[in-house]
Short mmCIF file of C-alpha atoms in Angstrom, two decimals:
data_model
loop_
_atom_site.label_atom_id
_atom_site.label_comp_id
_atom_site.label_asym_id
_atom_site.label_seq_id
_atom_site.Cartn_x
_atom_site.Cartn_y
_atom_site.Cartn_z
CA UNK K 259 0.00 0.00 0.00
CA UNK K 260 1.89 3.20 -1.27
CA UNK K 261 1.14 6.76 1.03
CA UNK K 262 0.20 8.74 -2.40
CA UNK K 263 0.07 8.16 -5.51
CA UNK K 264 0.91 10.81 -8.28
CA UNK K 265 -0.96 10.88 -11.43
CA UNK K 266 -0.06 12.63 -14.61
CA UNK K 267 -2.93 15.22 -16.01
CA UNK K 268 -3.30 14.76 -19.71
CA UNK K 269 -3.36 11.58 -21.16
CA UNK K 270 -3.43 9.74 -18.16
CA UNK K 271 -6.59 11.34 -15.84
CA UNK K 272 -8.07 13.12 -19.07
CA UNK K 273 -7.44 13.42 -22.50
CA UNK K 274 -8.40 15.71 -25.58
CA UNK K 275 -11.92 14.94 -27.00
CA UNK K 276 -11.16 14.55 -30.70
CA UNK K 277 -7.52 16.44 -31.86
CA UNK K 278 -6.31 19.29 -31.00
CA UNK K 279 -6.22 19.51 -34.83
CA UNK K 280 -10.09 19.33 -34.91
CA UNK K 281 -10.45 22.24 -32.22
CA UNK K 282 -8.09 24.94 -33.44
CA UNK K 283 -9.64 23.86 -36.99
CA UNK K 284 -12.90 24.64 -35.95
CA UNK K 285 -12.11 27.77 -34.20
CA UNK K 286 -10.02 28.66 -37.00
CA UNK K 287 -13.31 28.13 -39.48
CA UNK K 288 -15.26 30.89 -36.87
CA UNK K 289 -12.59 33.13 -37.25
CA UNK K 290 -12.83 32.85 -41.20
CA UNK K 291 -9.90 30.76 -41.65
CA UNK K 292 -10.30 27.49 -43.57
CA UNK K 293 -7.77 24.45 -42.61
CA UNK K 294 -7.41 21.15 -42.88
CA UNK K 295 -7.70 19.62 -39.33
CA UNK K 296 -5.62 16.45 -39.55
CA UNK K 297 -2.50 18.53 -41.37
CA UNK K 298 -3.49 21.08 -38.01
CA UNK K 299 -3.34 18.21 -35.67
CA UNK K 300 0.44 17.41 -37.39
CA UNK K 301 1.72 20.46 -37.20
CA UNK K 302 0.76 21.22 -33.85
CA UNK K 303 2.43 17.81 -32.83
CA UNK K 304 5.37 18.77 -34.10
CA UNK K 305 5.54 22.51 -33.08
CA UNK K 306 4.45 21.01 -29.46
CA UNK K 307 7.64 18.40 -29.34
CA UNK K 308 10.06 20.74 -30.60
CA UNK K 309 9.17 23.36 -27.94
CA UNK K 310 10.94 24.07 -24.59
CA UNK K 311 9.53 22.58 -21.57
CA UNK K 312 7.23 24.57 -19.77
CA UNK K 313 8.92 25.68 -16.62
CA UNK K 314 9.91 29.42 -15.86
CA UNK K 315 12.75 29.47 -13.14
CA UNK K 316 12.80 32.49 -11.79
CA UNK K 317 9.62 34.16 -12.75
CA UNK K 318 7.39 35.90 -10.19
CA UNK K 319 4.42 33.85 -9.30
CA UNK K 320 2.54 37.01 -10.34
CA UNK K 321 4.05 37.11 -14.17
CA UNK K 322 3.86 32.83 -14.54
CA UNK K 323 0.08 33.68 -16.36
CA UNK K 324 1.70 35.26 -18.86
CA UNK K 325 4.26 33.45 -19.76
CA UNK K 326 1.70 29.86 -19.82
CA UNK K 327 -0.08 32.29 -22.30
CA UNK K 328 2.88 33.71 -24.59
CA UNK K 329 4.28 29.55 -24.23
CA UNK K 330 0.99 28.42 -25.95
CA UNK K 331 0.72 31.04 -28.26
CA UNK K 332 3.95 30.53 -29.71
CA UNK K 333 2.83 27.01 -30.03
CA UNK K 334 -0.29 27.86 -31.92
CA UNK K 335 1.59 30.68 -33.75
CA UNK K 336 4.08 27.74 -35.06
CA UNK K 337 1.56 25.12 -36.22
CA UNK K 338 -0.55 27.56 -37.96
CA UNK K 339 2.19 28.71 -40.05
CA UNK K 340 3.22 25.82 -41.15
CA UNK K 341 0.35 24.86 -42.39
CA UNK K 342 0.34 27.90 -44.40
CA UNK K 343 -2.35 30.18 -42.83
CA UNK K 344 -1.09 31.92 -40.28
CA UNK K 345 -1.39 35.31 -42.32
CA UNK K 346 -4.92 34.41 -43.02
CA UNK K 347 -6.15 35.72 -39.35
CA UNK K 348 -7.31 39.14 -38.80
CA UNK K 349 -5.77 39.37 -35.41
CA UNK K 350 -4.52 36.42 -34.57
CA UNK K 351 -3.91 37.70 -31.16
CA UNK K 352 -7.67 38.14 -30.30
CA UNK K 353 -8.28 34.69 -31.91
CA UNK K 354 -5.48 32.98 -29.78
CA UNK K 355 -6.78 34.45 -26.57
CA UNK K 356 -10.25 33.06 -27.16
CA UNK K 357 -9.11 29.72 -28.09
CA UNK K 358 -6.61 29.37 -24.78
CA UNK K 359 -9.50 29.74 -22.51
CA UNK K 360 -11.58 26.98 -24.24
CA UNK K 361 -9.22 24.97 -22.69
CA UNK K 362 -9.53 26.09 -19.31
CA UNK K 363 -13.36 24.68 -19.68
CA UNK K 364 -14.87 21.03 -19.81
CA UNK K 365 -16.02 20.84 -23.50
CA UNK K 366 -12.22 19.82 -25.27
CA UNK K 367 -11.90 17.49 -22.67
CA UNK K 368 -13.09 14.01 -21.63
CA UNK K 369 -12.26 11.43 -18.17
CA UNK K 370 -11.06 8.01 -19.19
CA UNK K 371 -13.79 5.78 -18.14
CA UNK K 372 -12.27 4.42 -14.94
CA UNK K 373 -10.65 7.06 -13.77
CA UNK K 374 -13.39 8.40 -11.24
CA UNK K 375 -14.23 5.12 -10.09
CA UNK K 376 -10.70 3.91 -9.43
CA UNK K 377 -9.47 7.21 -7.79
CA UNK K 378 -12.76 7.16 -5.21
CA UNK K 379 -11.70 3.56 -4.01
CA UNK K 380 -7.39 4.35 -3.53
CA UNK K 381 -8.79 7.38 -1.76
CA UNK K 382 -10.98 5.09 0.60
CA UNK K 383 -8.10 3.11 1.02
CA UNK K 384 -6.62 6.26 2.61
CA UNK K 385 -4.00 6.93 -0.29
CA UNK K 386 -3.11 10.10 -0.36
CA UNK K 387 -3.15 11.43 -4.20
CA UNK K 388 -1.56 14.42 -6.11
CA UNK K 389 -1.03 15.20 -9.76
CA UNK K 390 2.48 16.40 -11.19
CA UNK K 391 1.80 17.96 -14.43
CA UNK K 392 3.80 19.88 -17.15
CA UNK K 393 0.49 21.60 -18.47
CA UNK K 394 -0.16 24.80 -16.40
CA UNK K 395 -2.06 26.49 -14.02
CA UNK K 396 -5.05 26.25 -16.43
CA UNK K 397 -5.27 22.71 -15.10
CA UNK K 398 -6.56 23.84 -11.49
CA UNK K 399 -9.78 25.29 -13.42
CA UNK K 400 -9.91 21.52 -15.38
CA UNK K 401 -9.87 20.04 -12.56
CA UNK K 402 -12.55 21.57 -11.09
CA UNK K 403 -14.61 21.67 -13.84
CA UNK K 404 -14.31 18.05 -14.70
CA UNK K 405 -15.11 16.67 -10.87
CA UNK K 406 -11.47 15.38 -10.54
CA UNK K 407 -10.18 18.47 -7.90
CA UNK K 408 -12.00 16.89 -4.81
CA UNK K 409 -9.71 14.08 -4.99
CA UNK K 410 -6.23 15.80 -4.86
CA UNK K 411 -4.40 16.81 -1.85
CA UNK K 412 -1.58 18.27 -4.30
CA UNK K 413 -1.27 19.57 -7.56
CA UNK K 414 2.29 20.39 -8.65
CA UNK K 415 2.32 22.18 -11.98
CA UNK K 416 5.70 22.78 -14.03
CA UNK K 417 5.43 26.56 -14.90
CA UNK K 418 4.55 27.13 -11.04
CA UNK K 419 7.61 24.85 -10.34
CA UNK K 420 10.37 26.15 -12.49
CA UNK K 421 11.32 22.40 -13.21
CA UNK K 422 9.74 20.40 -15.83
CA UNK K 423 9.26 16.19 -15.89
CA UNK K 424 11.71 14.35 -16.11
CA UNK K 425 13.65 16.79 -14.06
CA UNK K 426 13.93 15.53 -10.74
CA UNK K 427 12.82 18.66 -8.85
CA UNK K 428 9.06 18.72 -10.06
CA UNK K 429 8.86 15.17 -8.36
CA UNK K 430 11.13 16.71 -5.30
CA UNK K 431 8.68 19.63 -4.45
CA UNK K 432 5.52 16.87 -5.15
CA UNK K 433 6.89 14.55 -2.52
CA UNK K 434 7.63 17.25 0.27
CA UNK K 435 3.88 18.20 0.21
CA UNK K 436 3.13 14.75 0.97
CA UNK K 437 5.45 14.30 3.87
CA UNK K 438 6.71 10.92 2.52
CA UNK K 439 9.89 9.58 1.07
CA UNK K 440 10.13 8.51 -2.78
CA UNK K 441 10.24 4.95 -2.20
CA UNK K 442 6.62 5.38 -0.42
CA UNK K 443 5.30 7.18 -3.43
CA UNK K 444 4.26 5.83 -6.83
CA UNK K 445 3.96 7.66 -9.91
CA UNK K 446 1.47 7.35 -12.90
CA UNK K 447 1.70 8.65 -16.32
CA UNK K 448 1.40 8.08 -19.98
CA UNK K 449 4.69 9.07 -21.05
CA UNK K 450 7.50 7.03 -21.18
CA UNK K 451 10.46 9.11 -20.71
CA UNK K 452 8.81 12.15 -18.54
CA UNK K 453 6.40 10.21 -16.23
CA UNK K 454 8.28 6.53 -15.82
CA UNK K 455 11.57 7.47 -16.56
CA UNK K 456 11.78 10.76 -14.74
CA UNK K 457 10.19 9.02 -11.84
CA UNK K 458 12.15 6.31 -11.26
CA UNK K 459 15.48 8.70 -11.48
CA UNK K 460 13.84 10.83 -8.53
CA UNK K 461 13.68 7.50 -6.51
CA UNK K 462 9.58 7.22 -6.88
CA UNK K 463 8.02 4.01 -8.05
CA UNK K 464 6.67 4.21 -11.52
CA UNK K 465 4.22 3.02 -13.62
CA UNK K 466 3.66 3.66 -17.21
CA UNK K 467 0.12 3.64 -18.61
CA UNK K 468 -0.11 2.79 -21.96
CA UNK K 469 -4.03 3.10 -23.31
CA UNK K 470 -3.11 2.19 -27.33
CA UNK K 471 -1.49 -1.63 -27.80
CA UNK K 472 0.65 0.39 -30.45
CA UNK K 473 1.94 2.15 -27.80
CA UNK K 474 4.41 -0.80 -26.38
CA UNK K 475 7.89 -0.66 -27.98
CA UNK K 476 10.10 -3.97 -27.22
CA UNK K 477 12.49 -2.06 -24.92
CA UNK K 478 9.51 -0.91 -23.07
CA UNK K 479 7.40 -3.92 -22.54
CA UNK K 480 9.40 -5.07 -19.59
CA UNK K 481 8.72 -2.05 -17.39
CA UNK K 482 5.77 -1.89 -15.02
CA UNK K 483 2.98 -1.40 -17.11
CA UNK K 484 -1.03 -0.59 -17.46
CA UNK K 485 -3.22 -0.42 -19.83
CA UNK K 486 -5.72 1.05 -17.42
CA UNK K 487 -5.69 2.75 -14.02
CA UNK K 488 -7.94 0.24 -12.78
CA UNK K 489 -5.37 -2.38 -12.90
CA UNK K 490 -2.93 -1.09 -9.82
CA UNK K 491 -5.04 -2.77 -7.33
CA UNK K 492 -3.75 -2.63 -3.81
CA UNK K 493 -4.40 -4.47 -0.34
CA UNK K 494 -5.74 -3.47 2.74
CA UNK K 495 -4.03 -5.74 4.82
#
C-alpha cells in the first residue's frame, strides 16, 4: 500500500476529445480561416515536441500567467504557419486568446472511463493522491470543472515549479507536500520518458500507462505497465 500516488494530467486522468487539430480547426473556421484539421493536428504535434519545456525558473508567481499564455501562443503561432495560414487571421492575437481559454473549460476534454471510479476507491483506502503535471495552471480550473479536484491533496504544476518532468525537482517539491519519502510514493503517467523514466530517477516508483497496444515498444514492454488505471489494485491488509 503506497502513502500517495501521483498521477499525470493529460493523457493519463483526461485526455483531448477529438484532436487538438479538430479544435483549433474549428475555431479557425469561426474566425474565417479554412484548414485542414488532420495537417493542423500534425503540425501542432510537431511545433508542441520541438518546444521548450514549460517551466519558468525564476519568474514571479505574479508574471507565470503570462508566460503559460505567450508559451501556448507561440505554439499555436508555429503550427498555424506551417500549415500555411497563419497570415490568413485578422488578429490572430484576439483569436489565440479566445481559443486558450476553451481549454480552461470542460467541453475539449473528456475522463477516461475508470478514472473516477478507481481514484474514489485508492482514496478510501486512505491513499493520499496528487497530480504532477507539465500543463499549467489552467489545469486547477480543469480540474474543477471536470469533478477530478476533490480528490487531490496536491497539484504540482511545471510553470509554477520552475522544473519540468523528467527533471527531478518537479517530483522533489511533489513529494515534500506529501510528507513521505520517494520509495513510499508511486507515480502514474502516460509518457514514457517524462512520467516513468523521470520518476524512477527521482527514486519514486513508476508506472507507465499505456491506453493504445501500439503504444508498447520492445524495450519498453518489460517495465511496469497498465493499460488502465484500474489495474494497480492494492491491499488493505
Amino acid at each position: 500500500m503506497p502513502h500517495t500516488i501521483f498521477l499525470d494530467a493529460v493523457g493519463t486522468l483526461f485526455g483531448i476529445r477529438g484532436t487538438v487539430g479538430e479544435i483549433y480547426g474549428r475555431f479557425a473556421a469561426e474566425a474565417g480561416v479554412q484548414v485542414n484539421a488532420q495537417q493542423l493536428n500534425q503540425a501542432f504535434i510537431e511545433s508542441f515536441l520541438a518546444a521548450p519545456r514549460a517551466a519558468f525558473p525564476g519568474v514571479k508567481p505574479a508574471e507565470i500567467p503570462a508566460r503559460e499564455f505567450a508559451w501556448w501562443q507561440a505554439v499555436a503561432d508555429q503550427s498555424f504557419t506551417k500549415v500555411g495560414v497563419i497570415d490568413q487571421f485578422a488578429n490572430f492575437d484576439d483569436f489565440f486568446k479566445v481559443l486558450f481559454d476553451h481549454f480552461a473549460k470542460p467541453d475539449p476534454w473528456i475522463v477516461y472511463p475508470e478514472v473516477l471510479q478507481t481514484l474514489q476507491q485508492w482514496k478510501r483506502q486512505g491513499i493520499e493522491l496528487g497530480v504532477i503535471s507539465n500543463f499549467d495552471t489552467r489545469l486547477h480550473s480543469v480540474l474543477d470543472v471536470l469533478g477530478l479536484a476533490q480528490f487531490f491533496t496536491s497539484v504540482t504544476i511545471s510553470t509554477a515549479v520552475g522544473a519540468a518532468k523528467p527533471q527531478a525537482d518537479i517530483f522533489e517539491v511533489a513529494i515534500a507536500k506529501h510528507k513521505c519519502s520517494p520509495e513510499q510514493a508511486i507515480h502514474i503517467g502516460d509518457s514514457w520518458s517524462e512520467d516513468y523514466q523521470g520518476a524512477k530517477a527521482a527514486g519514486l516508483q513508476a508506472v507507465w500507462l499505456y491506453r493504445k497496444e501500439d503504444s508498447i515498444e520492445p524495450e519498453r514492454s518489460s517495465a511496469d505497465s497498465i493499460k488502465s488505471l484500474a489495474e494497480l489494485q492494492f491491499s488493505s491488509d
